[in-house]
mmCIF file of C-alpha atoms in Angstrom:
data_model
loop_
_atom_site.group_PDB
_atom_site.id
_atom_site.type_symbol
_atom_site.label_atom_id
_atom_site.label_comp_id
_atom_site.label_asym_id
_atom_site.label_seq_id
_atom_site.Cartn_x
_atom_site.Cartn_y
_atom_site.Cartn_z
ATOM 1 C CA MET A 1 -10.409 25.656 -19.327
ATOM 2 C CA CYS A 2 -12.119 25.874 -22.440
ATOM 3 C CA ALA A 3 -9.782 28.399 -24.781
ATOM 4 C CA SER A 4 -12.530 28.164 -27.260
ATOM 5 C CA ALA A 5 -15.688 28.400 -24.843
ATOM 6 C CA LEU A 6 -13.807 31.386 -23.692
ATOM 7 C CA ARG A 7 -13.817 33.189 -26.582
ATOM 8 C CA GLN A 8 -17.317 32.366 -27.555
ATOM 9 C CA TYR A 9 -18.674 33.501 -24.469
ATOM 10 C CA GLY A 10 -17.127 36.883 -25.811
ATOM 11 C CA LEU A 11 -14.745 37.224 -22.444
ATOM 12 C CA ARG A 12 -11.762 40.856 -23.090
ATOM 13 C CA ALA A 13 -9.183 39.031 -21.005
ATOM 14 C CA VAL A 14 -8.005 35.882 -19.402
ATOM 15 C CA TYR A 15 -5.527 35.860 -16.464
ATOM 16 C CA TYR A 16 -3.992 32.912 -14.812
ATOM 17 C CA GLY A 17 -1.148 31.634 -12.770
ATOM 18 C CA CYS A 18 0.789 28.983 -15.024
ATOM 19 C CA THR A 19 0.705 27.052 -18.317
ATOM 20 C CA ASN A 20 0.475 23.131 -18.769
ATOM 21 C CA ASP A 21 3.482 21.955 -20.836
ATOM 22 C CA LYS A 22 1.342 18.931 -22.173
ATOM 23 C CA PHE A 23 -2.487 20.293 -22.618
ATOM 24 C CA GLY A 24 -4.247 23.351 -22.836
ATOM 25 C CA GLY A 25 -5.140 26.097 -25.614
ATOM 26 C CA THR A 26 -4.066 28.901 -24.132
ATOM 27 C CA GLY A 27 -0.855 28.938 -24.369
ATOM 28 C CA GLY A 28 0.251 25.716 -23.159
ATOM 29 C CA VAL A 29 0.042 23.014 -26.189
ATOM 30 C CA LEU A 30 -2.005 25.227 -28.585
ATOM 31 C CA ASN A 31 -2.803 29.193 -29.014
ATOM 32 C CA ILE A 32 -6.507 28.846 -29.776
ATOM 33 C CA HIS A 33 -6.921 32.400 -28.146
ATOM 34 C CA ASP A 34 -5.642 33.909 -30.774
ATOM 35 C CA ASP A 35 -6.213 32.217 -33.978
ATOM 36 C CA PRO A 36 -8.239 34.787 -36.482
ATOM 37 C CA SER A 37 -10.136 31.727 -37.895
ATOM 38 C CA VAL A 38 -12.353 31.486 -35.061
ATOM 39 C CA ASP A 39 -14.199 34.454 -33.010
ATOM 40 C CA LYS A 40 -12.304 37.222 -31.748
ATOM 41 C CA PRO A 41 -9.130 37.158 -30.513
ATOM 42 C CA LEU A 42 -8.646 37.116 -26.521
ATOM 43 C CA GLN A 43 -6.061 38.644 -24.928
ATOM 44 C CA VAL A 44 -4.632 35.942 -22.216
ATOM 45 C CA PHE A 45 -2.155 37.018 -19.394
ATOM 46 C CA SER A 46 -0.157 34.070 -17.458
ATOM 47 C CA GLY A 47 2.400 33.316 -15.364
ATOM 48 C CA ILE A 48 0.520 34.946 -12.751
ATOM 49 C CA CYS A 49 1.443 34.579 -9.324
ATOM 50 C CA LYS A 50 3.084 31.576 -10.924
ATOM 51 C CA ASP A 51 5.375 29.904 -8.342
ATOM 52 C CA GLU A 52 2.352 30.115 -6.440
ATOM 53 C CA ALA A 53 -0.070 28.831 -8.817
ATOM 54 C CA ILE A 54 1.863 25.554 -9.377
ATOM 55 C CA LEU A 55 2.506 25.054 -5.694
ATOM 56 C CA LEU A 56 -1.497 25.292 -5.242
ATOM 57 C CA LEU A 57 -1.831 22.998 -7.810
ATOM 58 C CA ARG A 58 0.481 20.116 -6.750
ATOM 59 C CA LYS A 59 -1.183 20.590 -3.482
ATOM 60 C CA PHE A 60 -4.805 19.979 -4.775
ATOM 61 C CA TYR A 61 -3.011 17.211 -6.251
ATOM 62 C CA LEU A 62 -1.783 15.736 -3.637
ATOM 63 C CA GLN A 63 -5.072 15.159 -1.759
ATOM 64 C CA GLU A 64 -7.317 12.161 -2.181
ATOM 65 C CA ASN A 65 -10.700 11.820 -3.873
ATOM 66 C CA HIS A 66 -12.469 10.477 -0.852
ATOM 67 C CA ASN A 67 -15.927 10.775 -3.132
ATOM 68 C CA ALA A 68 -14.572 8.268 -5.829
ATOM 69 C CA PRO A 69 -15.642 4.742 -5.841
ATOM 70 C CA GLU A 70 -11.765 3.412 -4.923
ATOM 71 C CA PRO A 71 -9.513 6.184 -3.874
ATOM 72 C CA ASN A 72 -5.932 5.439 -5.520
ATOM 73 C CA LYS A 73 -3.621 5.855 -2.265
ATOM 74 C CA LYS A 74 -1.933 8.700 -2.467
ATOM 75 C CA LYS A 75 0.335 8.228 0.963
ATOM 76 C CA ASP A 76 3.802 7.801 -0.298
ATOM 77 C CA ARG A 77 3.560 11.064 -2.454
ATOM 78 C CA VAL A 78 5.495 14.172 -1.225
ATOM 79 C CA LEU A 79 5.144 17.590 -2.054
ATOM 80 C CA LYS A 80 7.767 18.910 -4.957
ATOM 81 C CA ALA A 81 8.273 22.925 -3.520
ATOM 82 C CA GLU A 82 10.923 23.240 -6.238
ATOM 83 C CA ILE A 83 10.021 24.951 -8.901
ATOM 84 C CA LEU A 84 12.238 25.056 -12.426
ATOM 85 C CA ASP A 85 13.174 27.579 -14.131
ATOM 86 C CA ARG A 86 11.532 26.607 -17.577
ATOM 87 C CA GLN A 87 11.046 29.691 -20.243
ATOM 88 C CA SER A 88 6.904 30.659 -19.881
ATOM 89 C CA ASN A 89 4.861 31.051 -22.370
ATOM 90 C CA ALA A 90 3.469 34.181 -21.635
ATOM 91 C CA SER A 91 1.542 36.286 -24.184
#
């Protein structure tokens, strides 16, 4: 999601399931949502149904995109059902 656009749109709060520690401006890598130099701060609540959100995203990315010009075959991929207990970046 675009953290800056969410702030500019005037949302009061954003609720989401899981944070990606490799990218993201709403608690992943950056905390654009509470930077005082950019618009009015935005309340962010992460970790809502975290384990379910992680599994949902994993299942989504196991699928093949049949509309892609040359889809990558993902037949050898398996769903990792275990959730590692990482420290949450919840705000």
